[in-house]
Amino acid sequence: MHARILIVDDRSTNLRIYAQFVSMMGPQYEAVCFHSAVEALEWLENESADLLIVDYRMPQMNGAEFISHVRKRSTGKHVPAIMITARQDRECRITALDAGATDFLQSPVSDSEFRERALLLLNQKNKEHELARHSRNVQRALKPADFSDTAQGSKSMLEQIIDTTPILLNATDRDGNILFLNSYQAALLGEDHENLVGRSIYDILEQKLSKREHERNQQVLEQDSNFPNFEERYVSDGIELTFHCNKAPLTNIDGQTIGVLTTGIDITARKFAEEHRTHLALHDMLTGLPNRSLLAERMRSEIGECKSAEKSAALLLIDLDRFKIINDTRGHQVGDALLRQVAERISGNIQPGDFAARIGGDEFAIILSDIGRPEDIGTKCEKLLSEIGLTYTIDGVEQIIGCSIGVALIPGDSDDPDELLRLADLAMYEAKSQGRNCYRYFSPRLNQIAQSTAQLEHDLRAALDGDEFCLEYQPIVDTATKRISALEALLRWDHPQKGRLMPADFLKVANDSGLIDRIGKQVIELACRQIADMNAIGIDLPGIAVNVSPRQFHAMGMSREILGKIEKYLIPAGKLSIEITEELLLDKNQDITDELEQLRDNGVGISIDDFGTGYSSLQYLRDLPATKLKIDQTFVARIEDSAADRAIISTIAHLAHALDMRVVAEGVETEAQFALLRASGCDEVQGYYLGRPLAAERLKQIFGAGEAFFGAAAL
């Protein structure tokens, strides 16, 4: 068989690669290559191809448009077409299917996959040609009709039409013996027409197909009625073809049913397109695993089986740990490759009756069907943690990633698919909170926490709209003068039902929900307004420090937000500063550095809060525009008993002074701590020994009366 394969791709490299793949298929296959879809269409006006290999993205017309043009021509209606695309969205593929694409290959394409798909389609096309050629040979062998006799001529013409039409057509008697079959079906069965007539069709067909054929024929004979609209698959020379079939009673001249008439139309191409479209709708295009829709369908089925058979199953929700870091540092292409490898490991570690799906991002789900013993779930989770945690090699670079697994029992925890996913999700986040790379089962306690969290988030949104937040101010005292040198603004929430709440009661929910951005903006607004109100009545407050979360800076525009409020309330330079944590500095983000420098250049102080708690780096102390270091209270708490902690504090103070920064110590609770910190070189201190957080009215009394020293502030 000689086959001509038309390849259309605007990139020369791809054309060379695909042409090489064709040459590897054998000398009987010829590649005809075009950079332009328009030129390829012009070539097809006078030439023909047995297979189309078409890239989706091309400048003059895309691959779907090219195939659509080919399909409009009579010579191009049945030519198989493979679309090559790097895109993974369903709309692209559905558009190509609608245009007439037969199959897809994901770019970059391997030579083995290319040859396998191309040969499959060429063999199918060759089989169709063989069947058509056989029909034409039969037609030529038939004697010409004698048109002098109208009736005889009509009969001869009908016989020719029936015998050469490319459909299945056979008639069997009541015992299944073949009375007649057309040449198309004879060729499909691989035997001569004369050798089949008179034989039992049940002996000719393979066992399972024969059984189905017998059952349908018996129903037609017993009920003396049609058996319409069923699909059947025939395998001919290793090629599977699908037919849309009907059965009807075969009657004689007296109207008696003497057998069964069967017809079938080849719908292989249409069936492939339908199955491919269905697959796209129910499977993840990156990994090939079932998607969330198919997972829900399988969960409903599993719940029903568990109830009827009184058995148990489990839903495992798997979330990769720190996958975003890999995506951000090595790129989405590496991230996608990693997800595909994770999917392969998951698929390789489930039993035949189990079910795995990718439900979005870096989340996967597994249904463990028919759990024999409860401990089997833990064994399976441990195996998954171990397998997923093994080293991956992507583009020659080794990569390690872990995962967290949440487990919900079916139907023990719920008999609703959506609820089971929610409960498994709660358990998965519990696993993450317990250190990651572990598994946890859902428990009612987690549900209570989730409900409480949801309610708290709802209340936070209401608080933002209802002005329920306020500020208290903790004095920061100069160690040399013992006077209040600054104030730290501390957020408080006057909850309508729960009373006054501290930040520890709600900041985690605020961060997780994204509300911290709005809360942070409101805190800056409140602090600036307080400074302006005090100025209006002649009270000059010292500088006020406001805590700013890393999330606020990552949202960008933070410097513009702060400087806008300073301008709005006419805040003098040096009266407002911000406190940031070391976490913000980990990414070494130049945009954040630029924003901090812009703030400092406009008179806004910058303090690094909780210094020394895990990320401390001399590099960013040197490079960042900070004006103060705040030593974490864990060092202060041990200063009386630990010479090492005293040495650390002295060293930090010395370094900070060398970099022109002041040093503040937090959490001072005793006179001895105060004395040791002053001796260690700390410029300022704050804590309950020096004064608890104060309401705005108390600030009026202290600074209005000129009592700004720590003894009065502590009252």
PDB file of C-alpha atoms in Angstrom, residues 410-612:
ATOM      1  CA  ILE A 410     -18.355   6.815  52.334  1.00  0.00           C
ATOM      2  CA  PRO A 411     -21.125   6.773  53.464  1.00  0.00           C
ATOM      3  CA  GLY A 412     -20.018   7.133  57.091  1.00  0.00           C
ATOM      4  CA  ASP A 413     -19.267  10.848  56.896  1.00  0.00           C
ATOM      5  CA  SER A 414     -21.857  11.745  54.242  1.00  0.00           C
ATOM      6  CA  ASP A 415     -23.891  10.337  51.363  1.00  0.00           C
ATOM      7  CA  ASP A 416     -23.697  13.519  49.272  1.00  0.00           C
ATOM      8  CA  PRO A 417     -20.815  13.944  46.767  1.00  0.00           C
ATOM      9  CA  ASP A 418     -20.397  17.691  47.302  1.00  0.00           C
ATOM     10  CA  GLU A 419     -20.451  17.313  51.069  1.00  0.00           C
ATOM     11  CA  LEU A 420     -17.904  14.488  50.944  1.00  0.00           C
ATOM     12  CA  LEU A 421     -15.552  16.702  48.963  1.00  0.00           C
ATOM     13  CA  ARG A 422     -16.003  19.500  51.487  1.00  0.00           C
ATOM     14  CA  LEU A 423     -15.285  17.207  54.415  1.00  0.00           C
ATOM     15  CA  ALA A 424     -12.228  15.680  52.745  1.00  0.00           C
ATOM     16  CA  ASP A 425     -11.042  19.225  52.023  1.00  0.00           C
ATOM     17  CA  LEU A 426     -11.335  20.121  55.715  1.00  0.00           C
ATOM     18  CA  ALA A 427      -9.327  17.034  56.629  1.00  0.00           C
ATOM     19  CA  MET A 428      -6.697  17.887  54.012  1.00  0.00           C
ATOM     20  CA  TYR A 429      -6.223  21.390  55.435  1.00  0.00           C
ATOM     21  CA  GLU A 430      -5.931  19.847  58.878  1.00  0.00           C
ATOM     22  CA  ALA A 431      -3.083  17.721  57.491  1.00  0.00           C
ATOM     23  CA  LYS A 432      -1.409  20.867  56.150  1.00  0.00           C
ATOM     24  CA  SER A 433      -1.766  22.624  59.491  1.00  0.00           C
ATOM     25  CA  GLN A 434      -0.171  19.623  61.214  1.00  0.00           C
ATOM     26  CA  GLY A 435       3.052  20.000  59.262  1.00  0.00           C
ATOM     27  CA  ARG A 436       2.162  18.774  55.751  1.00  0.00           C
ATOM     28  CA  ASN A 437       3.217  15.506  54.112  1.00  0.00           C
ATOM     29  CA  CYS A 438       0.736  13.552  56.209  1.00  0.00           C
ATOM     30  CA  TYR A 439      -2.909  12.433  56.144  1.00  0.00           C
ATOM     31  CA  ARG A 440      -5.843  13.181  58.407  1.00  0.00           C
ATOM     32  CA  TYR A 441      -9.395  11.866  58.685  1.00  0.00           C
ATOM     33  CA  PHE A 442     -12.399  14.137  58.791  1.00  0.00           C
ATOM     34  CA  SER A 443     -13.903  14.593  62.254  1.00  0.00           C
ATOM     35  CA  PRO A 444     -16.931  16.525  63.560  1.00  0.00           C
ATOM     36  CA  ARG A 445     -14.478  18.864  65.291  1.00  0.00           C
ATOM     37  CA  LEU A 446     -13.162  19.970  61.898  1.00  0.00           C
ATOM     38  CA  ASN A 447     -16.698  20.710  60.778  1.00  0.00           C
ATOM     39  CA  GLN A 448     -17.295  22.839  63.845  1.00  0.00           C
ATOM     40  CA  ILE A 449     -14.077  24.744  63.162  1.00  0.00           C
ATOM     41  CA  ALA A 450     -15.074  25.255  59.532  1.00  0.00           C
ATOM     42  CA  GLN A 451     -18.512  26.524  60.477  1.00  0.00           C
ATOM     43  CA  SER A 452     -17.015  28.828  63.072  1.00  0.00           C
ATOM     44  CA  THR A 453     -14.494  30.105  60.512  1.00  0.00           C
ATOM     45  CA  ALA A 454     -17.225  30.722  57.944  1.00  0.00           C
ATOM     46  CA  GLN A 455     -19.255  32.661  60.494  1.00  0.00           C
ATOM     47  CA  LEU A 456     -16.219  34.678  61.532  1.00  0.00           C
ATOM     48  CA  GLU A 457     -15.491  35.583  57.909  1.00  0.00           C
ATOM     49  CA  HIS A 458     -19.109  36.706  57.515  1.00  0.00           C
ATOM     50  CA  ASP A 459     -18.808  38.824  60.659  1.00  0.00           C
ATOM     51  CA  LEU A 460     -15.521  40.323  59.429  1.00  0.00           C
ATOM     52  CA  ARG A 461     -17.181  41.517  56.237  1.00  0.00           C
ATOM     53  CA  ALA A 462     -19.954  43.101  58.292  1.00  0.00           C
ATOM     54  CA  ALA A 463     -17.356  44.684  60.582  1.00  0.00           C
ATOM     55  CA  LEU A 464     -15.614  46.340  57.652  1.00  0.00           C
ATOM     56  CA  ASP A 465     -18.875  47.854  56.487  1.00  0.00           C
ATOM     57  CA  GLY A 466     -20.033  48.761  59.993  1.00  0.00           C
ATOM     58  CA  ASP A 467     -16.906  50.527  61.363  1.00  0.00           C
ATOM     59  CA  GLU A 468     -16.499  47.985  64.162  1.00  0.00           C
ATOM     60  CA  PHE A 469     -12.699  48.207  64.186  1.00  0.00           C
ATOM     61  CA  CYS A 470     -10.774  50.588  66.420  1.00  0.00           C
ATOM     62  CA  LEU A 471      -7.173  51.195  67.468  1.00  0.00           C
ATOM     63  CA  GLU A 472      -5.359  51.143  70.772  1.00  0.00           C
ATOM     64  CA  TYR A 473      -1.834  52.483  71.123  1.00  0.00           C
ATOM     65  CA  GLN A 474       1.027  50.852  73.024  1.00  0.00           C
ATOM     66  CA  PRO A 475       3.766  53.246  74.147  1.00  0.00           C
ATOM     67  CA  ILE A 476       7.334  52.763  72.915  1.00  0.00           C
ATOM     68  CA  VAL A 477       9.732  54.309  75.436  1.00  0.00           C
ATOM     69  CA  ASP A 478      13.183  55.800  74.836  1.00  0.00           C
ATOM     70  CA  THR A 479      15.633  53.995  77.158  1.00  0.00           C
ATOM     71  CA  ALA A 480      17.737  57.104  77.708  1.00  0.00           C
ATOM     72  CA  THR A 481      15.001  59.647  78.531  1.00  0.00           C
ATOM     73  CA  LYS A 482      12.255  57.218  79.680  1.00  0.00           C
ATOM     74  CA  ARG A 483       9.818  59.280  77.711  1.00  0.00           C
ATOM     75  CA  ILE A 484       7.336  57.953  75.151  1.00  0.00           C
ATOM     76  CA  SER A 485       9.080  58.228  71.796  1.00  0.00           C
ATOM     77  CA  ALA A 486       6.504  56.439  69.614  1.00  0.00           C
ATOM     78  CA  LEU A 487       3.236  54.524  69.660  1.00  0.00           C
ATOM     79  CA  GLU A 488       2.333  51.213  68.012  1.00  0.00           C
ATOM     80  CA  ALA A 489      -1.217  51.132  66.682  1.00  0.00           C
ATOM     81  CA  LEU A 490      -2.892  47.845  67.645  1.00  0.00           C
ATOM     82  CA  LEU A 491      -6.090  46.669  65.997  1.00  0.00           C
ATOM     83  CA  ARG A 492      -9.157  45.807  68.063  1.00  0.00           C
ATOM     84  CA  TRP A 493     -12.579  44.547  66.962  1.00  0.00           C
ATOM     85  CA  ASP A 494     -15.664  45.485  68.922  1.00  0.00           C
ATOM     86  CA  HIS A 495     -17.815  42.499  67.953  1.00  0.00           C
ATOM     87  CA  PRO A 496     -21.560  43.118  68.505  1.00  0.00           C
ATOM     88  CA  GLN A 497     -22.047  39.765  70.293  1.00  0.00           C
ATOM     89  CA  LYS A 498     -18.583  38.639  71.425  1.00  0.00           C
ATOM     90  CA  GLY A 499     -17.313  41.965  72.710  1.00  0.00           C
ATOM     91  CA  ARG A 500     -13.768  43.179  72.139  1.00  0.00           C
ATOM     92  CA  LEU A 501     -11.615  40.738  70.126  1.00  0.00           C
ATOM     93  CA  MET A 502      -7.829  40.765  69.839  1.00  0.00           C
ATOM     94  CA  PRO A 503      -6.018  40.235  66.478  1.00  0.00           C
ATOM     95  CA  ALA A 504      -5.154  36.643  67.423  1.00  0.00           C
ATOM     96  CA  ASP A 505      -8.893  35.897  67.380  1.00  0.00           C
ATOM     97  CA  PHE A 506      -9.428  36.811  63.728  1.00  0.00           C
ATOM     98  CA  LEU A 507      -6.242  37.586  61.772  1.00  0.00           C
ATOM     99  CA  LYS A 508      -5.799  34.026  60.428  1.00  0.00           C
ATOM    100  CA  VAL A 509      -9.307  34.089  58.967  1.00  0.00           C
ATOM    101  CA  ALA A 510      -8.652  37.588  57.619  1.00  0.00           C
ATOM    102  CA  ASN A 511      -5.487  36.392  55.874  1.00  0.00           C
ATOM    103  CA  ASP A 512      -7.012  33.175  54.501  1.00  0.00           C
ATOM    104  CA  SER A 513     -10.079  34.992  53.165  1.00  0.00           C
ATOM    105  CA  GLY A 514      -8.134  37.893  51.660  1.00  0.00           C
ATOM    106  CA  LEU A 515      -9.938  40.417  53.873  1.00  0.00           C
ATOM    107  CA  ILE A 516      -6.633  41.466  55.423  1.00  0.00           C
ATOM    108  CA  ASP A 517      -6.157  43.875  52.498  1.00  0.00           C
ATOM    109  CA  ARG A 518      -9.306  45.822  53.340  1.00  0.00           C
ATOM    110  CA  ILE A 519      -8.605  45.638  57.069  1.00  0.00           C
ATOM    111  CA  GLY A 520      -5.061  46.935  56.543  1.00  0.00           C
ATOM    112  CA  LYS A 521      -6.328  49.895  54.551  1.00  0.00           C
ATOM    113  CA  GLN A 522      -8.845  50.688  57.285  1.00  0.00           C
ATOM    114  CA  VAL A 523      -6.120  50.575  59.952  1.00  0.00           C
ATOM    115  CA  ILE A 524      -3.977  53.084  58.014  1.00  0.00           C
ATOM    116  CA  GLU A 525      -7.029  55.306  57.569  1.00  0.00           C
ATOM    117  CA  LEU A 526      -7.852  55.148  61.309  1.00  0.00           C
ATOM    118  CA  ALA A 527      -4.264  55.932  62.365  1.00  0.00           C
ATOM    119  CA  CYS A 528      -3.978  58.923  60.024  1.00  0.00           C
ATOM    120  CA  ARG A 529      -7.366  60.217  61.090  1.00  0.00           C
ATOM    121  CA  GLN A 530      -6.322  59.914  64.769  1.00  0.00           C
ATOM    122  CA  ILE A 531      -3.138  61.910  64.164  1.00  0.00           C
ATOM    123  CA  ALA A 532      -5.130  64.592  62.306  1.00  0.00           C
ATOM    124  CA  ASP A 533      -7.806  64.754  65.045  1.00  0.00           C
ATOM    125  CA  MET A 534      -5.137  65.230  67.714  1.00  0.00           C
ATOM    126  CA  ASN A 535      -3.414  67.914  65.682  1.00  0.00           C
ATOM    127  CA  ALA A 536      -6.738  69.711  65.326  1.00  0.00           C
ATOM    128  CA  ILE A 537      -6.987  70.134  69.122  1.00  0.00           C
ATOM    129  CA  GLY A 538      -3.338  71.089  69.574  1.00  0.00           C
ATOM    130  CA  ILE A 539      -1.963  67.702  70.683  1.00  0.00           C
ATOM    131  CA  ASP A 540       1.283  66.657  69.026  1.00  0.00           C
ATOM    132  CA  LEU A 541       1.512  62.858  69.121  1.00  0.00           C
ATOM    133  CA  PRO A 542       4.830  61.076  68.613  1.00  0.00           C
ATOM    134  CA  GLY A 543       5.216  58.864  65.554  1.00  0.00           C
ATOM    135  CA  ILE A 544       2.651  56.091  65.154  1.00  0.00           C
ATOM    136  CA  ALA A 545       3.697  52.682  63.788  1.00  0.00           C
ATOM    137  CA  VAL A 546       1.167  50.625  61.827  1.00  0.00           C
ATOM    138  CA  ASN A 547       1.582  46.905  61.078  1.00  0.00           C
ATOM    139  CA  VAL A 548       1.340  46.032  57.364  1.00  0.00           C
ATOM    140  CA  SER A 549       0.933  42.394  56.300  1.00  0.00           C
ATOM    141  CA  PRO A 550       3.028  40.842  53.498  1.00  0.00           C
ATOM    142  CA  ARG A 551      -0.175  40.152  51.583  1.00  0.00           C
ATOM    143  CA  GLN A 552      -0.916  43.866  51.389  1.00  0.00           C
ATOM    144  CA  PHE A 553       2.432  44.515  49.723  1.00  0.00           C
ATOM    145  CA  HIS A 554       2.044  41.593  47.326  1.00  0.00           C
ATOM    146  CA  ALA A 555      -1.217  43.173  46.198  1.00  0.00           C
ATOM    147  CA  MET A 556       0.978  46.091  45.067  1.00  0.00           C
ATOM    148  CA  GLY A 557       0.175  49.789  45.179  1.00  0.00           C
ATOM    149  CA  MET A 558       0.801  49.842  48.946  1.00  0.00           C
ATOM    150  CA  SER A 559       3.072  52.874  48.894  1.00  0.00           C
ATOM    151  CA  ARG A 560       0.496  54.776  46.831  1.00  0.00           C
ATOM    152  CA  GLU A 561      -2.208  53.818  49.366  1.00  0.00           C
ATOM    153  CA  ILE A 562      -0.167  55.017  52.366  1.00  0.00           C
ATOM    154  CA  LEU A 563       1.098  58.214  50.773  1.00  0.00           C
ATOM    155  CA  GLY A 564      -2.436  58.981  49.621  1.00  0.00           C
ATOM    156  CA  LYS A 565      -3.724  58.845  53.202  1.00  0.00           C
ATOM    157  CA  ILE A 566      -0.820  60.988  54.424  1.00  0.00           C
ATOM    158  CA  GLU A 567      -1.715  63.602  51.838  1.00  0.00           C
ATOM    159  CA  LYS A 568      -5.447  63.354  52.599  1.00  0.00           C
ATOM    160  CA  TYR A 569      -5.004  63.989  56.347  1.00  0.00           C
ATOM    161  CA  LEU A 570      -1.994  66.361  56.019  1.00  0.00           C
ATOM    162  CA  ILE A 571       0.201  64.142  58.206  1.00  0.00           C
ATOM    163  CA  PRO A 572       3.621  65.748  58.913  1.00  0.00           C
ATOM    164  CA  ALA A 573       6.725  63.833  57.845  1.00  0.00           C
ATOM    165  CA  GLY A 574       7.964  61.389  60.483  1.00  0.00           C
ATOM    166  CA  LYS A 575       4.570  60.975  62.142  1.00  0.00           C
ATOM    167  CA  LEU A 576       3.711  57.659  60.452  1.00  0.00           C
ATOM    168  CA  SER A 577       5.803  54.514  60.132  1.00  0.00           C
ATOM    169  CA  ILE A 578       5.047  50.950  59.106  1.00  0.00           C
ATOM    170  CA  GLU A 579       6.109  47.632  60.633  1.00  0.00           C
ATOM    171  CA  ILE A 580       6.784  44.717  58.298  1.00  0.00           C
ATOM    172  CA  THR A 581       7.841  41.139  59.049  1.00  0.00           C
ATOM    173  CA  GLU A 582      10.871  39.319  57.683  1.00  0.00           C
ATOM    174  CA  GLU A 583       8.551  37.068  55.653  1.00  0.00           C
ATOM    175  CA  LEU A 584       7.964  39.927  53.228  1.00  0.00           C
ATOM    176  CA  LEU A 585      11.663  39.992  52.394  1.00  0.00           C
ATOM    177  CA  LEU A 586      12.066  36.326  51.434  1.00  0.00           C
ATOM    178  CA  ASP A 587      11.164  36.718  47.750  1.00  0.00           C
ATOM    179  CA  LYS A 588      13.749  39.472  47.223  1.00  0.00           C
ATOM    180  CA  ASN A 589      11.109  41.209  45.150  1.00  0.00           C
ATOM    181  CA  GLN A 590      12.493  44.368  43.570  1.00  0.00           C
ATOM    182  CA  ASP A 591       9.010  45.884  43.249  1.00  0.00           C
ATOM    183  CA  ILE A 592       8.535  45.623  47.026  1.00  0.00           C
ATOM    184  CA  THR A 593      11.975  47.104  47.637  1.00  0.00           C
ATOM    185  CA  ASP A 594      11.107  50.019  45.349  1.00  0.00           C
ATOM    186  CA  GLU A 595       7.871  50.644  47.235  1.00  0.00           C
ATOM    187  CA  LEU A 596       9.676  50.633  50.593  1.00  0.00           C
ATOM    188  CA  GLU A 597      12.255  53.092  49.283  1.00  0.00           C
ATOM    189  CA  GLN A 598       9.501  55.367  47.997  1.00  0.00           C
ATOM    190  CA  LEU A 599       7.889  55.372  51.451  1.00  0.00           C
ATOM    191  CA  ARG A 600      11.166  56.146  53.229  1.00  0.00           C
ATOM    192  CA  ASP A 601      11.970  58.927  50.771  1.00  0.00           C
ATOM    193  CA  ASN A 602       8.620  60.498  51.685  1.00  0.00           C
ATOM    194  CA  GLY A 603       9.275  60.458  55.423  1.00  0.00           C
ATOM    195  CA  VAL A 604       7.623  57.138  56.359  1.00  0.00           C
ATOM    196  CA  GLY A 605       9.649  55.087  58.833  1.00  0.00           C
ATOM    197  CA  ILE A 606      10.115  51.351  58.251  1.00  0.00           C
ATOM    198  CA  SER A 607      10.556  48.870  61.103  1.00  0.00           C
ATOM    199  CA  ILE A 608      11.399  45.184  60.707  1.00  0.00           C
ATOM    200  CA  ASP A 609       9.157  43.475  63.257  1.00  0.00           C
ATOM    201  CA  ASP A 610       9.873  40.243  65.181  1.00  0.00           C
ATOM    202  CA  PHE A 611      13.505  40.251  64.074  1.00  0.00           C
ATOM    203  CA  GLY A 612      15.379  37.018  64.741  1.00  0.00           C
TER     204      GLY A 612
END
